[in-house]
PDB file of C-alpha atoms and ligand atoms in Angstrom:
ATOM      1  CA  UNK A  28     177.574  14.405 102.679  1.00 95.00           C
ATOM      2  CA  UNK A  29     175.940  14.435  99.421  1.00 97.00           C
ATOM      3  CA  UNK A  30     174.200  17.693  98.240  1.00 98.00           C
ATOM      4  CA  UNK A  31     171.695  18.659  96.325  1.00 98.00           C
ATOM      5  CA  UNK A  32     169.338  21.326  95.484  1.00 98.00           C
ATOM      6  CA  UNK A  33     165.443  20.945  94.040  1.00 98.00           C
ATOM      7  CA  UNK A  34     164.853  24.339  91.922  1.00 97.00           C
ATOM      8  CA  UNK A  35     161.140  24.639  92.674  1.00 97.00           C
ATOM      9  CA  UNK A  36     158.024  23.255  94.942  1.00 96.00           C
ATOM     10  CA  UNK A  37     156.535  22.212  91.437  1.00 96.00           C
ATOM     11  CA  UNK A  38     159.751  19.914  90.838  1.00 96.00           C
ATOM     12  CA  UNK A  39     159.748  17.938  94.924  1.00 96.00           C
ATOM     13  CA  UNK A  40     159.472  14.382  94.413  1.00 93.00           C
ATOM     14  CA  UNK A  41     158.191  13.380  98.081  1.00 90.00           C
ATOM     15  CA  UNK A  42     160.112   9.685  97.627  1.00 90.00           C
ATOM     16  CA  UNK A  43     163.106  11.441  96.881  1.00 94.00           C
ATOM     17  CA  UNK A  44     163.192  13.020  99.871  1.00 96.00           C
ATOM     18  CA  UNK A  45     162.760   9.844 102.329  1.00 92.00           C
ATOM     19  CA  UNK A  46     165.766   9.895 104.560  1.00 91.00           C
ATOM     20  CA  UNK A  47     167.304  13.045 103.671  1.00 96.00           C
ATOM     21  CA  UNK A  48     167.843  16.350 105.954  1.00 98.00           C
ATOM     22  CA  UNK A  49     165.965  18.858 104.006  1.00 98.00           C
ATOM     23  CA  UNK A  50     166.382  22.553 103.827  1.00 98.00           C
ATOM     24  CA  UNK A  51     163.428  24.412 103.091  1.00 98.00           C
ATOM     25  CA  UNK A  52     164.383  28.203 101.175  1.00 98.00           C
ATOM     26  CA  UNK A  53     161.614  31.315 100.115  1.00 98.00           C
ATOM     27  CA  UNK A  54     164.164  33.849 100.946  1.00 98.00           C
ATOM     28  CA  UNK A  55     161.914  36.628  99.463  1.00 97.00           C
ATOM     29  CA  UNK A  56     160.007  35.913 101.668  1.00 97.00           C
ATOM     30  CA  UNK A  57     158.105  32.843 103.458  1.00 98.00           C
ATOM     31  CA  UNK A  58     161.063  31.418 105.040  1.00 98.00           C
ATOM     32  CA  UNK A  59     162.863  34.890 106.178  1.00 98.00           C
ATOM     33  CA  UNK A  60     159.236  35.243 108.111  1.00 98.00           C
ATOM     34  CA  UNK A  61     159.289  32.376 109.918  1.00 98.00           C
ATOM     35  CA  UNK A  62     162.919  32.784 111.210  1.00 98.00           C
ATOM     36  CA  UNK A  63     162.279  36.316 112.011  1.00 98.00           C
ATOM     37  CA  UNK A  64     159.430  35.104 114.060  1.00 98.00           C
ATOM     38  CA  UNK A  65     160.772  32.378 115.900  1.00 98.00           C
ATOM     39  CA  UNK A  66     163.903  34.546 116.437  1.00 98.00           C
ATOM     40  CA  UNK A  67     161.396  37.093 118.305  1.00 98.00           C
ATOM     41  CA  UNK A  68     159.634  34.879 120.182  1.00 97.00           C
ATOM     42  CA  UNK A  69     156.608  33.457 118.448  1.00 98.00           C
ATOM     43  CA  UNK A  70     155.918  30.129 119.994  1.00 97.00           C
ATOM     44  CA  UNK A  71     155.177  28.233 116.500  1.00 97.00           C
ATOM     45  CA  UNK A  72     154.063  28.670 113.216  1.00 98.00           C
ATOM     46  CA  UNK A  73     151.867  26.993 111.082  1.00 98.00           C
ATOM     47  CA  UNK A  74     152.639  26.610 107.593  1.00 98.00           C
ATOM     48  CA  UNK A  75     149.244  26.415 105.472  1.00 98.00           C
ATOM     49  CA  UNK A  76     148.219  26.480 102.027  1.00 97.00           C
ATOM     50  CA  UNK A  77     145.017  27.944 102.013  1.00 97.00           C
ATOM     51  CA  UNK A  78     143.321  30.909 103.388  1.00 98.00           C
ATOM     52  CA  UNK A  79     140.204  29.392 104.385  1.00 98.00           C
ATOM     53  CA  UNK A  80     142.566  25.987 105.705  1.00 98.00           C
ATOM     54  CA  UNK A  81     144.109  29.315 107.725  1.00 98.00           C
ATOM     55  CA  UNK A  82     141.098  30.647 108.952  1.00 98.00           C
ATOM     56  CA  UNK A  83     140.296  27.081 110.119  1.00 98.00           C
ATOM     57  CA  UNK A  84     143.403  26.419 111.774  1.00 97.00           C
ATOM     58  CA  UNK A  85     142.690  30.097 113.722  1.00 97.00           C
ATOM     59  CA  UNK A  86     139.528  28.822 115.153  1.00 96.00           C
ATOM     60  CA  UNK A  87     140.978  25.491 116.747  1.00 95.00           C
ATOM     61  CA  UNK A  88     143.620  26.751 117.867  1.00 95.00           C
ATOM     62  CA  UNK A  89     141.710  29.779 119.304  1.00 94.00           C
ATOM     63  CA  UNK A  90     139.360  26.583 121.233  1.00 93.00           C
ATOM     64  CA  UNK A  91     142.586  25.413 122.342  1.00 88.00           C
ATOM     65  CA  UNK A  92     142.911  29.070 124.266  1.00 85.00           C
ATOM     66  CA  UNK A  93     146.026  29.974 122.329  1.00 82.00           C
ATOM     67  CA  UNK A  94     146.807  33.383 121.125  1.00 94.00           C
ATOM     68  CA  UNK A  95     147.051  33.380 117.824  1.00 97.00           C
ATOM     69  CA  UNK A  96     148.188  35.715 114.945  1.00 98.00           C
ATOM     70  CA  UNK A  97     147.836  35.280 110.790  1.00 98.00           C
ATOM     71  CA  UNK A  98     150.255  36.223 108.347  1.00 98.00           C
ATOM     72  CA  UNK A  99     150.939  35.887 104.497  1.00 98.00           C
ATOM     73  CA  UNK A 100     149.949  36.952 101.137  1.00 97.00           C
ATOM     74  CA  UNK A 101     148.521  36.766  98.022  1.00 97.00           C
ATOM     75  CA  UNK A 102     150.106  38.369  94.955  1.00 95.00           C
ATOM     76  CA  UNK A 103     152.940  39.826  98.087  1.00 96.00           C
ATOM     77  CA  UNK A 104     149.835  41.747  99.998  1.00 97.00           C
ATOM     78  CA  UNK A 105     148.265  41.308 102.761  1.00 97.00           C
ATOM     79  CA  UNK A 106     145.350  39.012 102.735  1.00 98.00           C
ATOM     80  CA  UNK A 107     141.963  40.476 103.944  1.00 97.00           C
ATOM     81  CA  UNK A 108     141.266  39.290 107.779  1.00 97.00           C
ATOM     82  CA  UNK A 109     144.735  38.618 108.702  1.00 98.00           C
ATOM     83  CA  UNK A 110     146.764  40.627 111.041  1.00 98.00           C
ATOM     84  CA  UNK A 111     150.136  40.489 108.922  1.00 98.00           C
ATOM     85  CA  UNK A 112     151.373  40.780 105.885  1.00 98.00           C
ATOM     86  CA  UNK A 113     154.506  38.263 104.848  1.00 98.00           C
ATOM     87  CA  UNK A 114     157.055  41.186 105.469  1.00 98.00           C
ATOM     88  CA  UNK A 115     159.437  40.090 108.124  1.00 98.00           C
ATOM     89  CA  UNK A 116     159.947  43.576 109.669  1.00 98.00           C
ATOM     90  CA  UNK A 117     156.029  43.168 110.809  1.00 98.00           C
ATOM     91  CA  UNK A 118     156.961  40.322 112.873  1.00 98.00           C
ATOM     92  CA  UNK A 119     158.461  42.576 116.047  1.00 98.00           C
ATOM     93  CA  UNK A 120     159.078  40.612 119.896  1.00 98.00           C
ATOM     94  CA  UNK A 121     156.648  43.351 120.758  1.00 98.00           C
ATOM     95  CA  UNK A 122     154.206  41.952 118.383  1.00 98.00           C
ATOM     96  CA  UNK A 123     154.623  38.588 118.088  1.00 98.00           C
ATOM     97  CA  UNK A 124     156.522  37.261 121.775  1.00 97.00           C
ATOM     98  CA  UNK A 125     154.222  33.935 122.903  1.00 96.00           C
ATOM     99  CA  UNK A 126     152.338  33.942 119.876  1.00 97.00           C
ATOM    100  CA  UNK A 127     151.281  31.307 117.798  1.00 97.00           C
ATOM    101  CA  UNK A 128     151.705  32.633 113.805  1.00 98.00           C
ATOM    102  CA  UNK A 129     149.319  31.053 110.969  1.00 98.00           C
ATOM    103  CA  UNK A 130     151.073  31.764 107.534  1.00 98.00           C
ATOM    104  CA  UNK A 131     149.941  31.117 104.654  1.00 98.00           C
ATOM    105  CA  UNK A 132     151.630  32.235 101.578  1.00 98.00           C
ATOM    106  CA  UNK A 133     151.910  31.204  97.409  1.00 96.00           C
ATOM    107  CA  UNK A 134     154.841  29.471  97.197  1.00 96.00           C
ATOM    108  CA  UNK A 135     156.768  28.965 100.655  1.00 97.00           C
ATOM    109  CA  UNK A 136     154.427  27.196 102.574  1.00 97.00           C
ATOM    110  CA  UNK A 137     153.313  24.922 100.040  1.00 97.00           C
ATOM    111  CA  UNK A 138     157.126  23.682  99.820  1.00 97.00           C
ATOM    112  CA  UNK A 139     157.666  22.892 103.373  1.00 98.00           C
ATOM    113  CA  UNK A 140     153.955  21.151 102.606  1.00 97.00           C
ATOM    114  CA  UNK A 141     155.660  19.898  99.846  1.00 97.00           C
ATOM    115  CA  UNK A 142     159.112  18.203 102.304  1.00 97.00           C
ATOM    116  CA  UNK A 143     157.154  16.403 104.766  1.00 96.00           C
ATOM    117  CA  UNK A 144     158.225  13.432 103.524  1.00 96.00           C
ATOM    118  CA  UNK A 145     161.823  14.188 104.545  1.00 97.00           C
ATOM    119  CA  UNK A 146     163.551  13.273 108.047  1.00 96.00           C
ATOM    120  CA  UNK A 147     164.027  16.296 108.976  1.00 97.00           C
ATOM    121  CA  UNK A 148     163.441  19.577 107.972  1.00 98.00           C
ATOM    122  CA  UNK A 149     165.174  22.745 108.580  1.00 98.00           C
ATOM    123  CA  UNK A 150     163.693  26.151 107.467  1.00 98.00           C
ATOM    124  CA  UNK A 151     166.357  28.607 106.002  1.00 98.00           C
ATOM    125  CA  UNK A 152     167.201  31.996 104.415  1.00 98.00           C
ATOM    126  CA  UNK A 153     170.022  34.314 103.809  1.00 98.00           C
ATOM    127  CA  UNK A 154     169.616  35.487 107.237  1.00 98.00           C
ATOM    128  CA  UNK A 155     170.496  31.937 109.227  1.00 98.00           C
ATOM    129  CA  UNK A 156     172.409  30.548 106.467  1.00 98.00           C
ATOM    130  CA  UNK A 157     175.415  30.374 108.934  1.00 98.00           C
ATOM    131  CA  UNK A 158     173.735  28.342 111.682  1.00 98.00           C
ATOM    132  CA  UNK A 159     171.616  26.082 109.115  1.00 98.00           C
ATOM    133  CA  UNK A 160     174.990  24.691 108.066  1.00 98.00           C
ATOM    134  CA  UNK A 161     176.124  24.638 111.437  1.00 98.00           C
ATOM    135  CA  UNK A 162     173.134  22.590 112.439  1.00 98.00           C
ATOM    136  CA  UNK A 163     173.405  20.098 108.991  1.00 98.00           C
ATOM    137  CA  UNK A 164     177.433  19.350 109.805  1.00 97.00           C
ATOM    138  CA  UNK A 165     176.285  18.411 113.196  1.00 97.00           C
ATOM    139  CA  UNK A 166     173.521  16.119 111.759  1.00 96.00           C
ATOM    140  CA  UNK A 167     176.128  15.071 108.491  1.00 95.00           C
ATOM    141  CA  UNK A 168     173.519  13.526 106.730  1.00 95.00           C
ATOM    142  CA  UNK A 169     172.570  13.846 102.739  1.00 96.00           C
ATOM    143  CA  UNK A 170     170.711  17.592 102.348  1.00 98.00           C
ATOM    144  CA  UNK A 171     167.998  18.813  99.965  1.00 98.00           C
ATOM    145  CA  UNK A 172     167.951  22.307  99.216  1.00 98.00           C
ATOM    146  CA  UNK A 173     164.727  22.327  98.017  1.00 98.00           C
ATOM    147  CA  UNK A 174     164.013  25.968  96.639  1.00 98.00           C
ATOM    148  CA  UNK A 175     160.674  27.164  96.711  1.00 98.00           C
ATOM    149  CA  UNK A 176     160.632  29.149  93.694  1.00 96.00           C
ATOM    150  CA  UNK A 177     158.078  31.356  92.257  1.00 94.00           C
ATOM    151  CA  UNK A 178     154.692  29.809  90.729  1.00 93.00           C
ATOM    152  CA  UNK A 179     156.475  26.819  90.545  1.00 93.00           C
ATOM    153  CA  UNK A 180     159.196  27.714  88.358  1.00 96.00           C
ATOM    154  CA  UNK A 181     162.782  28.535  88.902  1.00 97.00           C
ATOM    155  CA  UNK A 182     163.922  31.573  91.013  1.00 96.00           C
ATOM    156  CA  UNK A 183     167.471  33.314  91.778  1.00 97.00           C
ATOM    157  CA  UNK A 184     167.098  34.192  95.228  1.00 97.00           C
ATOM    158  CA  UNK A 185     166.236  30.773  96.260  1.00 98.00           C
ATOM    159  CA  UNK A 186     169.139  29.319  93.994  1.00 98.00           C
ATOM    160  CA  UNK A 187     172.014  31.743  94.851  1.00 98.00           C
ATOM    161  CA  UNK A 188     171.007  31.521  98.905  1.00 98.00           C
ATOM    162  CA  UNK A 189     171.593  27.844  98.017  1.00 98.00           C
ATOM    163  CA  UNK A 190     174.773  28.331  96.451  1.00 98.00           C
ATOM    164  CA  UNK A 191     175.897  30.532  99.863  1.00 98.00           C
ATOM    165  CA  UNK A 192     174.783  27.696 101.995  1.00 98.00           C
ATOM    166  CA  UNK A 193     176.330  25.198  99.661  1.00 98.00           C
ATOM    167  CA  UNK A 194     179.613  27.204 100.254  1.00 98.00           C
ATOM    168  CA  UNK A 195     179.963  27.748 103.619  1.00 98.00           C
ATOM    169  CA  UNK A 196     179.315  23.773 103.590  1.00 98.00           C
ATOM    170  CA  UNK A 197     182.482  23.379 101.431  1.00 98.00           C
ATOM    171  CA  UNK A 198     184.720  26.003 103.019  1.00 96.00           C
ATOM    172  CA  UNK A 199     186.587  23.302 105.214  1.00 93.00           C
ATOM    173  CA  UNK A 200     185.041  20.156 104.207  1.00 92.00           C
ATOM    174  CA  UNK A 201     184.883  17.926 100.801  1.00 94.00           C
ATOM    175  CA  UNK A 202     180.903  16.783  99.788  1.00 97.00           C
ATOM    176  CA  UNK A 203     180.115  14.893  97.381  1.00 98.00           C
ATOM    177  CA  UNK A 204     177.945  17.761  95.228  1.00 98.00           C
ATOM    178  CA  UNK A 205     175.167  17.372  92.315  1.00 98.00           C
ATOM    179  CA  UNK A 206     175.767  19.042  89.026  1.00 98.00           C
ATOM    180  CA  UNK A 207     173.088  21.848  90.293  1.00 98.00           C
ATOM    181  CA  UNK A 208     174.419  22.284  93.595  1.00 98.00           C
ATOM    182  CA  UNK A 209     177.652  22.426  92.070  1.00 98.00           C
ATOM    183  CA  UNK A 210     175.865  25.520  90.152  1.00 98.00           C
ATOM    184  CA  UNK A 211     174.981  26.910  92.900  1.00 98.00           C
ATOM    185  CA  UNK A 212     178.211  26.874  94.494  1.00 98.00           C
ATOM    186  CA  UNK A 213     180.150  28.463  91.381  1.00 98.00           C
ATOM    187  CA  UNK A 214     176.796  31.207  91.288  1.00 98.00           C
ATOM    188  CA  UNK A 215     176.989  32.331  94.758  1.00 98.00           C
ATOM    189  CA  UNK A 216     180.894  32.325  94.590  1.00 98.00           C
ATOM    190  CA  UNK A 217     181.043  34.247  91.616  1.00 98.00           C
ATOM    191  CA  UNK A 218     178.122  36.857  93.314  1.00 97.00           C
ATOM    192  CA  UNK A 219     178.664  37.660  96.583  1.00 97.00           C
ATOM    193  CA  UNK A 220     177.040  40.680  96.748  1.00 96.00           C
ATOM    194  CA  UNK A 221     173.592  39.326  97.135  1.00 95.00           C
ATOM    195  CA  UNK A 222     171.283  42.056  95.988  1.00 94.00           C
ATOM    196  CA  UNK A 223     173.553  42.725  92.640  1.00 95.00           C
ATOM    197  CA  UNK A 224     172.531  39.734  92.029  1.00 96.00           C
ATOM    198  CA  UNK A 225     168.676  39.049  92.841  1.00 95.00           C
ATOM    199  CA  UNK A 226     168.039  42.658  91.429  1.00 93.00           C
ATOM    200  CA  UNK A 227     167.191  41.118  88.705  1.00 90.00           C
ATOM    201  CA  UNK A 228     165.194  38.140  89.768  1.00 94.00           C
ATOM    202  CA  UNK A 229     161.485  38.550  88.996  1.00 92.00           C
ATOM    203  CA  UNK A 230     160.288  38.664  91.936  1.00 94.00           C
ATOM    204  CA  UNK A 231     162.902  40.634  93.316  1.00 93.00           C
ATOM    205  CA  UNK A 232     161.109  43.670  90.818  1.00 94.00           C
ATOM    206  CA  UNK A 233     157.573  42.571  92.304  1.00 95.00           C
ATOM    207  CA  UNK A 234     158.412  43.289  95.652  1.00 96.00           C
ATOM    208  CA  UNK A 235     160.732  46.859  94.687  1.00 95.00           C
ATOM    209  CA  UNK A 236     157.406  47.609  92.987  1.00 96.00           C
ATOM    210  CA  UNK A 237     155.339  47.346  95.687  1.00 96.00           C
ATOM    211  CA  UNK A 238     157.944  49.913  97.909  1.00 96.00           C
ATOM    212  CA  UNK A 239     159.265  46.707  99.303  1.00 97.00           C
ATOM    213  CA  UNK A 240     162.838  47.714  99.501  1.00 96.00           C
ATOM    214  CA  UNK A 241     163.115  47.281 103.225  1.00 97.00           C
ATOM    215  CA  UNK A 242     162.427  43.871 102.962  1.00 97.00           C
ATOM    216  CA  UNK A 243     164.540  43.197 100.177  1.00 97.00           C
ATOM    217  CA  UNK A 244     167.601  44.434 101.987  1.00 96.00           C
ATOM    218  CA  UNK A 245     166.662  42.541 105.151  1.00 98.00           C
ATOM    219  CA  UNK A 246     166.390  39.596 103.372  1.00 98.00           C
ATOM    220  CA  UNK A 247     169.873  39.601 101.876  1.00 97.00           C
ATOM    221  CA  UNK A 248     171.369  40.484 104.855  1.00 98.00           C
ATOM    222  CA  UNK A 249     173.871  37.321 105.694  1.00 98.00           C
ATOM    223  CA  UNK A 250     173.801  35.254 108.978  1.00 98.00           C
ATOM    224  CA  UNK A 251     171.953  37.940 111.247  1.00 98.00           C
ATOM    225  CA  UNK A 252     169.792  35.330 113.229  1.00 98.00           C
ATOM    226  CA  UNK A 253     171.748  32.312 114.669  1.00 97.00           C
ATOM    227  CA  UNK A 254     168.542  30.010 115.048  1.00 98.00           C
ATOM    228  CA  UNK A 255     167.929  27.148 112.749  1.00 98.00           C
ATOM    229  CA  UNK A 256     163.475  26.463 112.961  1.00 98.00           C
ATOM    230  CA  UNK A 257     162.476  22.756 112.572  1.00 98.00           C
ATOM    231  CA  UNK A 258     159.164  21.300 111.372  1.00 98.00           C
ATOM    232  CA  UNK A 259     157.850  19.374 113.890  1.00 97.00           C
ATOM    233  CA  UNK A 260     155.960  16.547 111.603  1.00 93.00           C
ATOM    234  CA  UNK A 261     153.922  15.304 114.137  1.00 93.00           C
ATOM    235  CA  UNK A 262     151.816  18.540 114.341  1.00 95.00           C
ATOM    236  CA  UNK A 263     153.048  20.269 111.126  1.00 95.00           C
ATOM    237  CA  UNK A 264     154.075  23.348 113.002  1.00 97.00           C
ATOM    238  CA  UNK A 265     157.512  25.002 112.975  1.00 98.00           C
ATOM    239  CA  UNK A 266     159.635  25.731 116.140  1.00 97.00           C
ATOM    240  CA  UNK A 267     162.798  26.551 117.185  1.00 93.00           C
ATOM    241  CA  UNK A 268     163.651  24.513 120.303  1.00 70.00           C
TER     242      UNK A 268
HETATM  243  C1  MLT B 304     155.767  33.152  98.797  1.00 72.37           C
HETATM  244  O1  MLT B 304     155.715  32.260  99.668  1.00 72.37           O
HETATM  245  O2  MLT B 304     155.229  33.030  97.709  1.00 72.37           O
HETATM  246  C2  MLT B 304     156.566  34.417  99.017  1.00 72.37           C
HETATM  247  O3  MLT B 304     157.123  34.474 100.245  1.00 72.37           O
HETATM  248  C3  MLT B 304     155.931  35.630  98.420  1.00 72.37           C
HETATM  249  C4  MLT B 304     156.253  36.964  99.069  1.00 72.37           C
HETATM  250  O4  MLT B 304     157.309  37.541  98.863  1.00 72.37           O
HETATM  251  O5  MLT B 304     155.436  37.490  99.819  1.00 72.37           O
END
């Protein structure tokens, strides 16, 4: 397989992506939502750009008799209206079980927007890293990492839980690798202790500012959910089936 990682949603080039398995990453903390979600329960989710798109989406889906939940942020707090913030620990089975989650955040959901063009997409974190490269040997296709990044620009989390994925890829197996995936290889190899590492990623100090730390350390913890969400492109909604 070839490999290759895209540093930020402001640097996807949709034609790029034709025919590739994509792998969507907002470690901190879009994408660690979604599979925490899925993982307890919630039916789908609905990855939207805007809060008034979200709003929207609530009332047809609400005419459609679902039950249905929003989530995100804005600046990494809760947006007024919704029920959730984007911290994964909100999104309990108790909570969440046969729901249908609206999320809407700055910079994850506008990258999966961002990888529709793709043949398949696969949602992942440091939490299902294991079973997202389970799922892309089985499919042994090309991969895009594409990292959603922060504002646009380059982040560490995103890059270095590329560079674990990237590795557990190449523990048994020879891929043909980029020059930045090879980067993200040698970072992740040469840091496995994840939060040493993202400590000092910017927003890494947003979210410790905001008394975030629980997240932070959920987020980095390796392979604790063995389910691998897919965007369904059809509807634009994210399940794990
Ligand atoms: C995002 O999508 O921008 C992030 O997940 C921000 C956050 O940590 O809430």
């Amino acid at each position: 397989m070839k490999l290759d990682v895209i540093i930020s949603a402001d640097n996807i080039k949709e034609e790029y992506l034709e025919d590739k398995i994509v792998v969507v990453i907002d470690m901190l903390r879009a994408t660690s939502v979604i599979i925490t979600a899925l993982a307890n329960k919630a039916k789908e989710v609905f990855p939207i750009l805007t809060v008034e798109e979200a709003f929207n989406k609530k009332e047809e889906l609400l005419r459609d008799e679902k039950e249905v939940l929003l989530g995100g942020e804005r600046k990494a707090l809760k947006i007024e209206g919704f029920d959730f913030s984007n911290s994964p620990l909100e999104y309990t089975l108790e909570k969440v079980e046969g729901k249908t989650v609206i999320l809407s955040t700055t910079n994850g959901t506008r990258a999966i927007n961002l990888s529709l063009k793709a043949k398949e997409i696969l949602i992942g974190a440091i939490i299902n890293a294991k079973a997202v490269t389970e799922e892309l040997k089985k499919l042994n296709k090309d991969v895009v990492f594409i990292n959603a990044g922060t504002n646009g620009e380059f982040s560490m989390d995103d890059f270095i839980c590329s560079g674990y994925m990237i590795s557990l890829l190449c523990e048994k197996d020879n891929h043909e690798l980029s020059d930045i995936a090879k980067t993200a290889k040698y970072i992740y190899e040469n840091n496995t202790n994840l939060i040493d590492y993202i400590k000092d990623a910017r927003h890494f100090s947003i979210l410790k500012s905001l008394n975030l730390m629980k997240d932070l350390e959920y987020c980095c913890e390796k392979d604790i959910i063995d389910i691998v969400p897919k965007v369904e492109k059809s509807t634009k909604s994210i399940k794990y089936r």
